[in-house]
PDB file of C-alpha atoms in Angstrom:
ATOM      1  CA  MET L  38     -13.293   2.638 -32.133  1.00  0.00           C
ATOM      2  CA  THR L  39     -10.871   4.874 -30.128  1.00  0.00           C
ATOM      3  CA  PRO L  40     -10.086   3.633 -26.524  1.00  0.00           C
ATOM      4  CA  ARG L  41     -10.673   6.125 -23.765  1.00  0.00           C
ATOM      5  CA  ILE L  42      -8.452   6.456 -20.536  1.00  0.00           C
ATOM      6  CA  THR L  43      -9.294   8.302 -17.949  1.00  0.00           C
ATOM      7  CA  LEU L  44      -7.381  10.488 -15.933  1.00  0.00           C
ATOM      8  CA  ILE L  45      -7.149  10.154 -11.889  1.00  0.00           C
ATOM      9  CA  THR L  46      -6.028  12.956 -10.626  1.00  0.00           C
ATOM     10  CA  THR L  47      -4.567  12.693  -6.440  1.00  0.00           C
ATOM     11  CA  GLY L  48      -2.846  15.446  -6.524  1.00  0.00           C
ATOM     12  CA  GLY L  49       1.264  15.791  -5.823  1.00  0.00           C
ATOM     13  CA  THR L  50       4.015  17.795  -6.926  1.00  0.00           C
ATOM     14  CA  ILE L  51       2.588  17.002 -10.852  1.00  0.00           C
ATOM     15  CA  ALA L  52      -0.521  19.533  -9.960  1.00  0.00           C
ATOM     16  CA  SER L  53       1.247  21.931  -7.576  1.00  0.00           C
ATOM     17  CA  GLN L  54       2.808  25.846  -8.397  1.00  0.00           C
ATOM     18  CA  GLN L  55       4.445  27.728  -5.937  1.00  0.00           C
ATOM     19  CA  ASN L  56       3.140  29.617  -3.315  1.00  0.00           C
ATOM     20  CA  ALA L  57       3.350  34.015  -2.844  1.00  0.00           C
ATOM     21  CA  ASP L  58       5.464  32.288   0.145  1.00  0.00           C
ATOM     22  CA  GLY L  59       7.624  29.913  -1.482  1.00  0.00           C
ATOM     23  CA  SER L  60       5.613  26.409  -0.693  1.00  0.00           C
ATOM     24  CA  SER L  61       3.816  24.397  -3.775  1.00  0.00           C
ATOM     25  CA  THR L  62       0.603  22.729  -3.070  1.00  0.00           C
ATOM     26  CA  PRO L  63      -1.845  21.322  -5.647  1.00  0.00           C
ATOM     27  CA  SER L  64      -3.640  23.658  -7.391  1.00  0.00           C
ATOM     28  CA  LEU L  65      -4.031  22.268 -10.608  1.00  0.00           C
ATOM     29  CA  ASP L  66      -7.125  19.784 -11.976  1.00  0.00           C
ATOM     30  CA  GLY L  67      -7.091  16.827 -14.576  1.00  0.00           C
ATOM     31  CA  GLN L  68      -8.111  19.580 -17.002  1.00  0.00           C
ATOM     32  CA  ALA L  69      -4.915  22.630 -16.794  1.00  0.00           C
ATOM     33  CA  LEU L  70      -2.582  19.906 -16.753  1.00  0.00           C
ATOM     34  CA  LEU L  71      -4.288  17.948 -20.083  1.00  0.00           C
ATOM     35  CA  ALA L  72      -3.358  21.213 -21.951  1.00  0.00           C
ATOM     36  CA  ARG L  73       0.477  20.761 -21.178  1.00  0.00           C
ATOM     37  CA  LEU L  74       0.358  18.140 -23.274  1.00  0.00           C
ATOM     38  CA  GLY L  75       1.264  18.391 -27.008  1.00  0.00           C
ATOM     39  CA  ASP L  76       0.198  15.530 -29.607  1.00  0.00           C
ATOM     40  CA  LEU L  77      -0.431  12.383 -28.004  1.00  0.00           C
ATOM     41  CA  PRO L  78      -1.300   8.959 -29.815  1.00  0.00           C
ATOM     42  CA  PRO L  79      -6.117   8.997 -30.858  1.00  0.00           C
ATOM     43  CA  VAL L  80      -7.424   8.340 -27.552  1.00  0.00           C
ATOM     44  CA  ARG L  81      -9.955  10.173 -26.536  1.00  0.00           C
ATOM     45  CA  LEU L  82      -8.827  11.477 -22.435  1.00  0.00           C
ATOM     46  CA  ARG L  83     -12.029  11.357 -19.542  1.00  0.00           C
ATOM     47  CA  VAL L  84     -10.760  13.744 -16.188  1.00  0.00           C
ATOM     48  CA  ALA L  85     -11.844  12.198 -13.165  1.00  0.00           C
ATOM     49  CA  ASP L  86     -10.342  14.435 -10.219  1.00  0.00           C
ATOM     50  CA  LEU L  87     -10.509  12.455  -6.999  1.00  0.00           C
ATOM     51  CA  MET L  88      -8.550  14.356  -4.845  1.00  0.00           C
ATOM     52  CA  ALA L  89      -6.019  17.259  -4.362  1.00  0.00           C
ATOM     53  CA  GLN L  90      -3.362  16.215  -1.442  1.00  0.00           C
ATOM     54  CA  ASP L  91       0.606  15.807  -1.157  1.00  0.00           C
ATOM     55  CA  SER L  92       1.217  11.930  -1.032  1.00  0.00           C
ATOM     56  CA  SER L  93       3.180  12.752   2.389  1.00  0.00           C
ATOM     57  CA  THR L  94      -0.829  12.813   3.588  1.00  0.00           C
ATOM     58  CA  LEU L  95      -2.568   9.632   1.900  1.00  0.00           C
ATOM     59  CA  THR L  96      -3.666   7.123   4.600  1.00  0.00           C
ATOM     60  CA  LEU L  97      -4.370   3.498   3.314  1.00  0.00           C
ATOM     61  CA  ALA L  98      -8.243   4.661   3.203  1.00  0.00           C
ATOM     62  CA  ASP L  99      -6.834   7.501   0.478  1.00  0.00           C
ATOM     63  CA  MET L 100      -4.790   4.569  -0.886  1.00  0.00           C
ATOM     64  CA  GLN L 101      -8.040   2.506  -1.397  1.00  0.00           C
ATOM     65  CA  ALA L 102     -10.284   5.525  -2.768  1.00  0.00           C
ATOM     66  CA  ILE L 103      -7.578   6.066  -5.812  1.00  0.00           C
ATOM     67  CA  SER L 104      -7.780   1.882  -6.076  1.00  0.00           C
ATOM     68  CA  ASP L 105     -11.575   1.846  -6.168  1.00  0.00           C
ATOM     69  CA  ALA L 106     -11.499   5.012  -8.539  1.00  0.00           C
ATOM     70  CA  ALA L 107      -9.584   2.793 -10.636  1.00  0.00           C
ATOM     71  CA  GLY L 108     -11.673  -0.201 -10.629  1.00  0.00           C
ATOM     72  CA  ALA L 109     -14.999   1.841 -11.345  1.00  0.00           C
ATOM     73  CA  GLU L 110     -13.013   3.440 -14.212  1.00  0.00           C
ATOM     74  CA  LEU L 111     -12.060  -0.566 -15.539  1.00  0.00           C
ATOM     75  CA  ALA L 112     -15.992  -1.775 -14.948  1.00  0.00           C
ATOM     76  CA  GLY L 113     -16.981   1.049 -16.544  1.00  0.00           C
ATOM     77  CA  GLY L 114     -15.816   0.837 -19.841  1.00  0.00           C
ATOM     78  CA  ALA L 115     -12.272   2.305 -19.664  1.00  0.00           C
ATOM     79  CA  ALA L 116      -9.110   0.933 -21.914  1.00  0.00           C
ATOM     80  CA  GLY L 117      -7.044   1.820 -19.104  1.00  0.00           C
ATOM     81  CA  VAL L 118      -6.490   4.219 -16.474  1.00  0.00           C
ATOM     82  CA  MET L 119      -3.389   6.674 -15.835  1.00  0.00           C
ATOM     83  CA  ILE L 120      -3.360   7.778 -11.995  1.00  0.00           C
ATOM     84  CA  LEU L 121      -1.155  11.600 -11.250  1.00  0.00           C
ATOM     85  CA  HIS L 122      -0.381  10.348  -8.070  1.00  0.00           C
ATOM     86  CA  GLY L 123       2.872  12.390  -5.661  1.00  0.00           C
ATOM     87  CA  THR L 124       6.138  10.357  -5.491  1.00  0.00           C
ATOM     88  CA  ASP L 125       6.379  10.327  -1.412  1.00  0.00           C
ATOM     89  CA  ALA L 126       3.729   7.344  -1.930  1.00  0.00           C
ATOM     90  CA  MET L 127       3.295   6.504  -5.345  1.00  0.00           C
ATOM     91  CA  GLU L 128       5.244   3.043  -4.416  1.00  0.00           C
ATOM     92  CA  GLU L 129       2.825   2.024  -1.200  1.00  0.00           C
ATOM     93  CA  THR L 130      -0.115   3.035  -4.304  1.00  0.00           C
ATOM     94  CA  ALA L 131       1.422   1.147  -6.814  1.00  0.00           C
ATOM     95  CA  LEU L 132       1.193  -2.133  -5.199  1.00  0.00           C
ATOM     96  CA  LEU L 133      -2.371  -2.155  -3.642  1.00  0.00           C
ATOM     97  CA  LEU L 134      -3.146  -1.473  -7.218  1.00  0.00           C
ATOM     98  CA  SER L 135      -0.840  -4.682  -8.682  1.00  0.00           C
ATOM     99  CA  LEU L 136      -2.668  -6.149  -5.612  1.00  0.00           C
ATOM    100  CA  GLN L 137      -6.166  -5.838  -5.984  1.00  0.00           C
ATOM    101  CA  HIS L 138      -6.170  -4.534  -9.760  1.00  0.00           C
ATOM    102  CA  PRO L 139      -3.751  -7.194 -11.448  1.00  0.00           C
ATOM    103  CA  GLY L 140      -3.009  -7.250 -14.801  1.00  0.00           C
ATOM    104  CA  ALA L 141      -5.118  -4.396 -15.305  1.00  0.00           C
ATOM    105  CA  PRO L 142      -3.605  -1.502 -17.482  1.00  0.00           C
ATOM    106  CA  VAL L 143      -2.720   1.598 -15.055  1.00  0.00           C
ATOM    107  CA  VAL L 144      -0.032   3.603 -15.470  1.00  0.00           C
ATOM    108  CA  LEU L 145       0.906   6.228 -12.471  1.00  0.00           C
ATOM    109  CA  THR L 146       2.809   9.270 -12.916  1.00  0.00           C
ATOM    110  CA  GLY L 147       3.654  12.472 -11.311  1.00  0.00           C
ATOM    111  CA  ALA L 148       6.563  14.538 -11.379  1.00  0.00           C
ATOM    112  CA  GLN L 149       9.859  15.690  -9.445  1.00  0.00           C
ATOM    113  CA  PHE L 150       9.213  19.659 -10.453  1.00  0.00           C
ATOM    114  CA  THR L 151       6.677  22.055 -10.277  1.00  0.00           C
ATOM    115  CA  ASP L 152       4.481  23.022 -12.939  1.00  0.00           C
ATOM    116  CA  ASP L 153       5.973  26.467 -12.739  1.00  0.00           C
ATOM    117  CA  HIS L 154       9.501  24.922 -12.203  1.00  0.00           C
ATOM    118  CA  PRO L 155      11.533  25.652 -15.642  1.00  0.00           C
ATOM    119  CA  GLN L 156      12.825  22.119 -15.523  1.00  0.00           C
ATOM    120  CA  ALA L 157       9.063  20.962 -15.279  1.00  0.00           C
ATOM    121  CA  ASP L 158       8.752  16.649 -15.856  1.00  0.00           C
ATOM    122  CA  GLY L 159       4.897  16.625 -15.925  1.00  0.00           C
ATOM    123  CA  PRO L 160       4.263  16.590 -19.114  1.00  0.00           C
ATOM    124  CA  ALA L 161       6.532  14.145 -20.408  1.00  0.00           C
ATOM    125  CA  ASN L 162       5.834  11.380 -17.779  1.00  0.00           C
ATOM    126  CA  MET L 163       1.900  11.945 -18.593  1.00  0.00           C
ATOM    127  CA  ALA L 164       3.057  11.882 -22.261  1.00  0.00           C
ATOM    128  CA  ALA L 165       4.759   8.600 -21.473  1.00  0.00           C
ATOM    129  CA  ALA L 166       1.999   6.911 -19.541  1.00  0.00           C
ATOM    130  CA  ILE L 167      -0.417   7.846 -21.818  1.00  0.00           C
ATOM    131  CA  ARG L 168       1.418   5.340 -24.101  1.00  0.00           C
ATOM    132  CA  ALA L 169       2.098   2.612 -21.680  1.00  0.00           C
ATOM    133  CA  VAL L 170      -1.277   2.816 -21.321  1.00  0.00           C
ATOM    134  CA  LEU L 171      -2.754   1.588 -24.791  1.00  0.00           C
ATOM    135  CA  ASP L 172      -0.008  -0.862 -24.663  1.00  0.00           C
ATOM    136  CA  GLY L 173      -1.527  -2.594 -21.234  1.00  0.00           C
ATOM    137  CA  GLY L 174       0.611  -4.790 -19.652  1.00  0.00           C
ATOM    138  CA  GLY L 175      -0.861  -3.940 -16.340  1.00  0.00           C
ATOM    139  CA  VAL L 176      -0.148  -1.646 -13.558  1.00  0.00           C
ATOM    140  CA  ARG L 177       3.409   0.314 -13.858  1.00  0.00           C
ATOM    141  CA  LEU L 178       5.156   3.551 -13.106  1.00  0.00           C
ATOM    142  CA  ALA L 179       5.981   6.136 -16.142  1.00  0.00           C
ATOM    143  CA  PHE L 180       8.587   8.334 -14.620  1.00  0.00           C
ATOM    144  CA  GLY L 181      11.538  10.182 -15.730  1.00  0.00           C
ATOM    145  CA  GLY L 182      11.889   8.000 -18.727  1.00  0.00           C
ATOM    146  CA  ARG L 183      11.797   4.499 -17.286  1.00  0.00           C
ATOM    147  CA  LEU L 184       8.489   2.020 -17.503  1.00  0.00           C
ATOM    148  CA  LEU L 185       8.871  -0.278 -14.342  1.00  0.00           C
ATOM    149  CA  PRO L 186       6.721  -2.776 -12.695  1.00  0.00           C
ATOM    150  CA  ALA L 187       4.807  -2.016  -9.440  1.00  0.00           C
ATOM    151  CA  TRP L 188       6.107  -4.676  -7.351  1.00  0.00           C
ATOM    152  CA  GLY L 189       9.754  -4.013  -5.724  1.00  0.00           C
ATOM    153  CA  LEU L 190       9.348  -0.597  -6.556  1.00  0.00           C
ATOM    154  CA  VAL L 191      11.281   2.021  -4.161  1.00  0.00           C
ATOM    155  CA  LYS L 192      12.398   6.001  -4.247  1.00  0.00           C
ATOM    156  CA  HIS L 193      15.448   6.154  -4.587  1.00  0.00           C
ATOM    157  CA  ALA L 194      16.406  10.470  -5.420  1.00  0.00           C
ATOM    158  CA  THR L 195      14.844  13.114  -3.791  1.00  0.00           C
ATOM    159  CA  ASP L 196      15.843  15.998  -6.253  1.00  0.00           C
ATOM    160  CA  SER L 197      16.691  13.539  -9.818  1.00  0.00           C
ATOM    161  CA  ALA L 198      13.770  14.262 -12.128  1.00  0.00           C
ATOM    162  CA  ASP L 199      14.830   9.670 -12.645  1.00  0.00           C
ATOM    163  CA  ALA L 200      13.253   9.179  -9.618  1.00  0.00           C
ATOM    164  CA  PHE L 201      12.456   5.623  -8.921  1.00  0.00           C
ATOM    165  CA  ARG L 202      14.385   2.669  -9.421  1.00  0.00           C
ATOM    166  CA  LEU L 203      13.318  -1.517  -8.651  1.00  0.00           C
ATOM    167  CA  ALA L 204      15.336  -2.077  -4.880  1.00  0.00           C
ATOM    168  CA  ALA L 205      15.998  -6.236  -6.543  1.00  0.00           C
ATOM    169  CA  GLU L 206      14.341  -7.511  -9.595  1.00  0.00           C
ATOM    170  CA  ALA L 207      12.252 -10.191  -8.957  1.00  0.00           C
ATOM    171  CA  VAL L 208       8.913 -11.670  -9.896  1.00  0.00           C
ATOM    172  CA  ALA L 209       6.039 -10.692  -8.287  1.00  0.00           C
ATOM    173  CA  PRO L 210       3.820 -13.198  -6.668  1.00  0.00           C
ATOM    174  CA  ASP L 211       0.894 -14.072  -8.755  1.00  0.00           C
ATOM    175  CA  VAL L 212      -1.879 -13.276  -6.435  1.00  0.00           C
ATOM    176  CA  THR L 213      -5.085 -10.863  -5.725  1.00  0.00           C
ATOM    177  CA  LEU L 214      -5.931  -9.566  -2.552  1.00  0.00           C
ATOM    178  CA  ARG L 215      -9.358  -7.628  -3.065  1.00  0.00           C
ATOM    179  CA  ALA L 216     -10.331  -6.833   0.613  1.00  0.00           C
ATOM    180  CA  PRO L 217     -10.323  -2.835   1.451  1.00  0.00           C
ATOM    181  CA  VAL L 218      -7.901  -2.032   3.404  1.00  0.00           C
ATOM    182  CA  ASP L 219      -8.928   1.199   4.539  1.00  0.00           C
ATOM    183  CA  ARG L 220      -9.445   0.606   8.249  1.00  0.00           C
ATOM    184  CA  VAL L 221      -6.136  -2.055   8.669  1.00  0.00           C
ATOM    185  CA  ARG L 222      -3.496   0.258  10.835  1.00  0.00           C
ATOM    186  CA  VAL L 223       0.110  -1.401  10.133  1.00  0.00           C
ATOM    187  CA  ASP L 224       3.002   0.659  11.662  1.00  0.00           C
ATOM    188  CA  LEU L 225       6.258   1.035  10.550  1.00  0.00           C
ATOM    189  CA  VAL L 226       8.950   0.783  12.928  1.00  0.00           C
ATOM    190  CA  ALA L 227      12.603   3.066  12.618  1.00  0.00           C
ATOM    191  CA  ILE L 228      15.531   0.654  13.778  1.00  0.00           C
ATOM    192  CA  HIS L 229      18.629   2.547  14.373  1.00  0.00           C
ATOM    193  CA  PRO L 230      21.913   0.991  15.179  1.00  0.00           C
ATOM    194  CA  GLY L 231      21.283  -0.658  19.529  1.00  0.00           C
ATOM    195  CA  ALA L 232      17.411   0.650  19.379  1.00  0.00           C
ATOM    196  CA  ASP L 233      15.132  -0.452  22.454  1.00  0.00           C
ATOM    197  CA  ALA L 234      11.983  -1.679  21.641  1.00  0.00           C
ATOM    198  CA  THR L 235       9.673   1.548  23.062  1.00  0.00           C
ATOM    199  CA  HIS L 236       8.117   2.632  19.581  1.00  0.00           C
ATOM    200  CA  LEU L 237       7.580  -1.007  18.303  1.00  0.00           C
ATOM    201  CA  ASP L 238       5.819  -1.757  22.003  1.00  0.00           C
ATOM    202  CA  ALA L 239       4.071   1.857  21.879  1.00  0.00           C
ATOM    203  CA  SER L 240       2.630   0.171  18.314  1.00  0.00           C
ATOM    204  CA  LEU L 241       1.289  -2.300  20.276  1.00  0.00           C
ATOM    205  CA  ALA L 242      -0.655  -0.854  22.693  1.00  0.00           C
ATOM    206  CA  ALA L 243      -2.514   1.953  20.292  1.00  0.00           C
ATOM    207  CA  GLY L 244      -3.560  -1.226  18.639  1.00  0.00           C
ATOM    208  CA  ALA L 245      -1.498  -1.750  15.811  1.00  0.00           C
ATOM    209  CA  GLN L 246      -2.805  -5.273  13.828  1.00  0.00           C
ATOM    210  CA  GLY L 247       1.038  -5.719  12.221  1.00  0.00           C
ATOM    211  CA  ILE L 248       4.041  -3.700  12.626  1.00  0.00           C
ATOM    212  CA  VAL L 249       7.046  -2.984   9.443  1.00  0.00           C
ATOM    213  CA  LEU L 250      10.970  -2.881  10.956  1.00  0.00           C
ATOM    214  CA  ALA L 251      12.412  -0.686   8.659  1.00  0.00           C
ATOM    215  CA  ALA L 252      15.562  -2.466  10.035  1.00  0.00           C
ATOM    216  CA  LEU L 253      19.534  -2.081   9.391  1.00  0.00           C
ATOM    217  CA  GLY L 254      21.298  -3.600   6.439  1.00  0.00           C
ATOM    218  CA  SER L 255      20.246  -6.592   5.121  1.00  0.00           C
ATOM    219  CA  GLY L 256      17.204  -6.913   7.863  1.00  0.00           C
ATOM    220  CA  ASN L 257      19.281  -5.862  11.654  1.00  0.00           C
ATOM    221  CA  ALA L 258      17.989  -4.724  14.524  1.00  0.00           C
ATOM    222  CA  SER L 259      18.786  -5.373  17.817  1.00  0.00           C
ATOM    223  CA  ALA L 260      18.301  -7.975  21.207  1.00  0.00           C
ATOM    224  CA  ALA L 261      15.691  -5.711  22.535  1.00  0.00           C
ATOM    225  CA  ILE L 262      14.235  -5.984  19.015  1.00  0.00           C
ATOM    226  CA  ARG L 263      13.945  -9.397  19.191  1.00  0.00           C
ATOM    227  CA  ASP L 264      12.630  -9.121  22.141  1.00  0.00           C
ATOM    228  CA  GLY L 265      10.124  -6.947  21.343  1.00  0.00           C
ATOM    229  CA  VAL L 266       9.382  -8.948  18.187  1.00  0.00           C
ATOM    230  CA  ALA L 267       8.347 -12.461  20.327  1.00  0.00           C
ATOM    231  CA  ARG L 268       5.913 -10.006  22.311  1.00  0.00           C
ATOM    232  CA  ALA L 269       3.984  -9.115  19.746  1.00  0.00           C
ATOM    233  CA  HIS L 270       4.465 -12.566  18.227  1.00  0.00           C
ATOM    234  CA  ALA L 271       2.917 -13.486  20.862  1.00  0.00           C
ATOM    235  CA  ALA L 272       0.424 -11.609  20.638  1.00  0.00           C
ATOM    236  CA  GLY L 273      -0.196 -12.006  17.157  1.00  0.00           C
ATOM    237  CA  VAL L 274       0.536  -8.977  15.920  1.00  0.00           C
ATOM    238  CA  PRO L 275       2.053 -10.275  12.640  1.00  0.00           C
ATOM    239  CA  VAL L 276       5.754  -8.109  12.303  1.00  0.00           C
ATOM    240  CA  VAL L 277       7.938  -7.446   9.022  1.00  0.00           C
ATOM    241  CA  ILE L 278      11.402  -6.886   8.249  1.00  0.00           C
ATOM    242  CA  SER L 279      12.528  -4.643   6.082  1.00  0.00           C
ATOM    243  CA  SER L 280      15.416  -2.369   5.767  1.00  0.00           C
ATOM    244  CA  ARG L 281      16.336   1.694   5.363  1.00  0.00           C
ATOM    245  CA  VAL L 282      18.977   0.566   2.611  1.00  0.00           C
ATOM    246  CA  PRO L 283      17.260   0.823  -0.666  1.00  0.00           C
ATOM    247  CA  MET L 284      18.641  -2.076  -2.793  1.00  0.00           C
ATOM    248  CA  GLY L 285      19.221  -5.091  -2.807  1.00  0.00           C
ATOM    249  CA  ARG L 286      17.617  -8.094  -2.374  1.00  0.00           C
ATOM    250  CA  LEU L 287      17.679  -9.076   2.222  1.00  0.00           C
ATOM    251  CA  ALA L 288      18.788 -11.907   3.213  1.00  0.00           C
ATOM    252  CA  ALA L 289      17.977 -12.984   6.852  1.00  0.00           C
ATOM    253  CA  SER L 290      21.764 -14.540   7.985  1.00  0.00           C
ATOM    254  CA  TYR L 291      23.358 -12.074  10.365  1.00  0.00           C
ATOM    255  CA  GLY L 292      22.980 -13.528  14.645  1.00  0.00           C
ATOM    256  CA  GLY L 293      23.879 -11.815  17.579  1.00  0.00           C
ATOM    257  CA  GLY L 294      20.766 -11.493  18.987  1.00  0.00           C
ATOM    258  CA  GLY L 295      19.605  -8.728  17.409  1.00  0.00           C
ATOM    259  CA  GLY L 296      20.492 -10.032  13.772  1.00  0.00           C
ATOM    260  CA  GLY L 297      17.912 -10.432  10.789  1.00  0.00           C
ATOM    261  CA  HIS L 298      18.415 -14.323  12.076  1.00  0.00           C
ATOM    262  CA  ASP L 299      17.324 -13.807  15.385  1.00  0.00           C
ATOM    263  CA  LEU L 300      14.083 -11.812  14.245  1.00  0.00           C
ATOM    264  CA  VAL L 301      13.076 -14.239  12.416  1.00  0.00           C
ATOM    265  CA  ARG L 302      13.548 -16.904  14.830  1.00  0.00           C
ATOM    266  CA  ALA L 303      11.307 -14.656  16.988  1.00  0.00           C
ATOM    267  CA  GLY L 304       8.594 -14.252  14.544  1.00  0.00           C
ATOM    268  CA  ALA L 305       9.223 -11.918  12.195  1.00  0.00           C
ATOM    269  CA  VAL L 306       8.765 -12.793   8.066  1.00  0.00           C
ATOM    270  CA  LEU L 307      11.648 -11.150   6.113  1.00  0.00           C
ATOM    271  CA  SER L 308      10.531  -9.187   3.507  1.00  0.00           C
ATOM    272  CA  ARG L 309      13.495  -9.542   0.321  1.00  0.00           C
ATOM    273  CA  VAL L 310      12.196  -7.387  -1.808  1.00  0.00           C
ATOM    274  CA  LEU L 311       9.848  -5.097  -0.694  1.00  0.00           C
ATOM    275  CA  ARG L 312      10.730  -1.616   0.877  1.00  0.00           C
ATOM    276  CA  PRO L 313       9.564  -0.380   4.044  1.00  0.00           C
ATOM    277  CA  GLY L 314       6.680   1.623   2.523  1.00  0.00           C
ATOM    278  CA  GLN L 315       5.460  -1.357   0.477  1.00  0.00           C
ATOM    279  CA  ALA L 316       6.168  -4.137   2.897  1.00  0.00           C
ATOM    280  CA  ARG L 317       3.458  -2.140   4.864  1.00  0.00           C
ATOM    281  CA  VAL L 318       0.711  -2.068   2.290  1.00  0.00           C
ATOM    282  CA  LEU L 319       1.176  -5.820   1.514  1.00  0.00           C
ATOM    283  CA  LEU L 320       0.745  -6.531   5.176  1.00  0.00           C
ATOM    284  CA  ALA L 321      -2.508  -4.526   5.833  1.00  0.00           C
ATOM    285  CA  ALA L 322      -3.628  -6.006   2.032  1.00  0.00           C
ATOM    286  CA  LEU L 323      -3.140  -9.379   3.792  1.00  0.00           C
ATOM    287  CA  ILE L 324      -4.301  -8.844   7.767  1.00  0.00           C
ATOM    288  CA  ALA L 325      -8.324  -6.981   5.255  1.00  0.00           C
ATOM    289  CA  ALA L 326      -7.979 -10.761   3.208  1.00  0.00           C
ATOM    290  CA  GLY L 327      -7.751 -12.725   6.435  1.00  0.00           C
ATOM    291  CA  GLN L 328      -4.403 -14.406   4.745  1.00  0.00           C
ATOM    292  CA  VAL L 329      -1.140 -13.083   7.077  1.00  0.00           C
ATOM    293  CA  ASP L 330      -0.717 -16.911   6.880  1.00  0.00           C
ATOM    294  CA  ARG L 331       0.402 -16.721   3.621  1.00  0.00           C
ATOM    295  CA  ALA L 332       3.331 -13.499   4.450  1.00  0.00           C
ATOM    296  CA  GLY L 333       5.968 -16.506   4.479  1.00  0.00           C
ATOM    297  CA  GLU L 334       5.381 -16.787   0.570  1.00  0.00           C
ATOM    298  CA  LEU L 335       4.211 -13.739  -0.466  1.00  0.00           C
ATOM    299  CA  PHE L 336       7.306 -11.872   0.903  1.00  0.00           C
ATOM    300  CA  GLY L 337       9.662 -14.269   0.107  1.00  0.00           C
TER     301      GLY L 337
END
């Protein structure tokens, strides 16, 4: 029997065309995008138009809705799922899908250039994603000629069709975290040299259930941030250290008052591979599941 794949659309550049004012917004549905494809392997394609958003606007609740939709399609007999998604938050949704549907034939793709751009890359990415779904192999990203796993995924370029890499080669942990993350608040706090703890403390005051630091270098900050981490830890709010540097494994080796070594001693957990966006999703999933005590194991 010819396999059935469900195409879930969520918007993004792949579904966008330029408006008269020069802006681009998602305006094409799944059927219009399928019409761009040429010859494909034997497959039946079902379209599920879920939303039409720029992925920069996606909340954790939106990402949960995408994951729920993929799960419903798989439970309903689909041989696999292809998700069309914006690139700004693709790595986050990919990680949530891999945590909630490990091993499932789900492939995300999108585009760097709009549908009406002379270098439109959406059709080629879609064709590659369909082939990847048919091959099986778990939650992955098909983009720019690459097929990448979800764990450690990072967008490394804003102007190239080959836009994604892995932050570091790593084996994803064997974990399933199915609890919905739609009601969890995890904040990202960007660190600059000499930063004080104003934004970290503001997140605590606003009710954040977890905080991810987009720290410097291998996971470093300042003495003021170290003290803020200690306050969060005392309040029972988990803090994860990631880095604004896109590539490489992190190591909590620096002291000096606010280095990664000091932040860990103050109660933070070092994310050795996942960059801030994915670290936020994993932390939210752990909080939702009541398994924050596994943070050291899973982020390590």
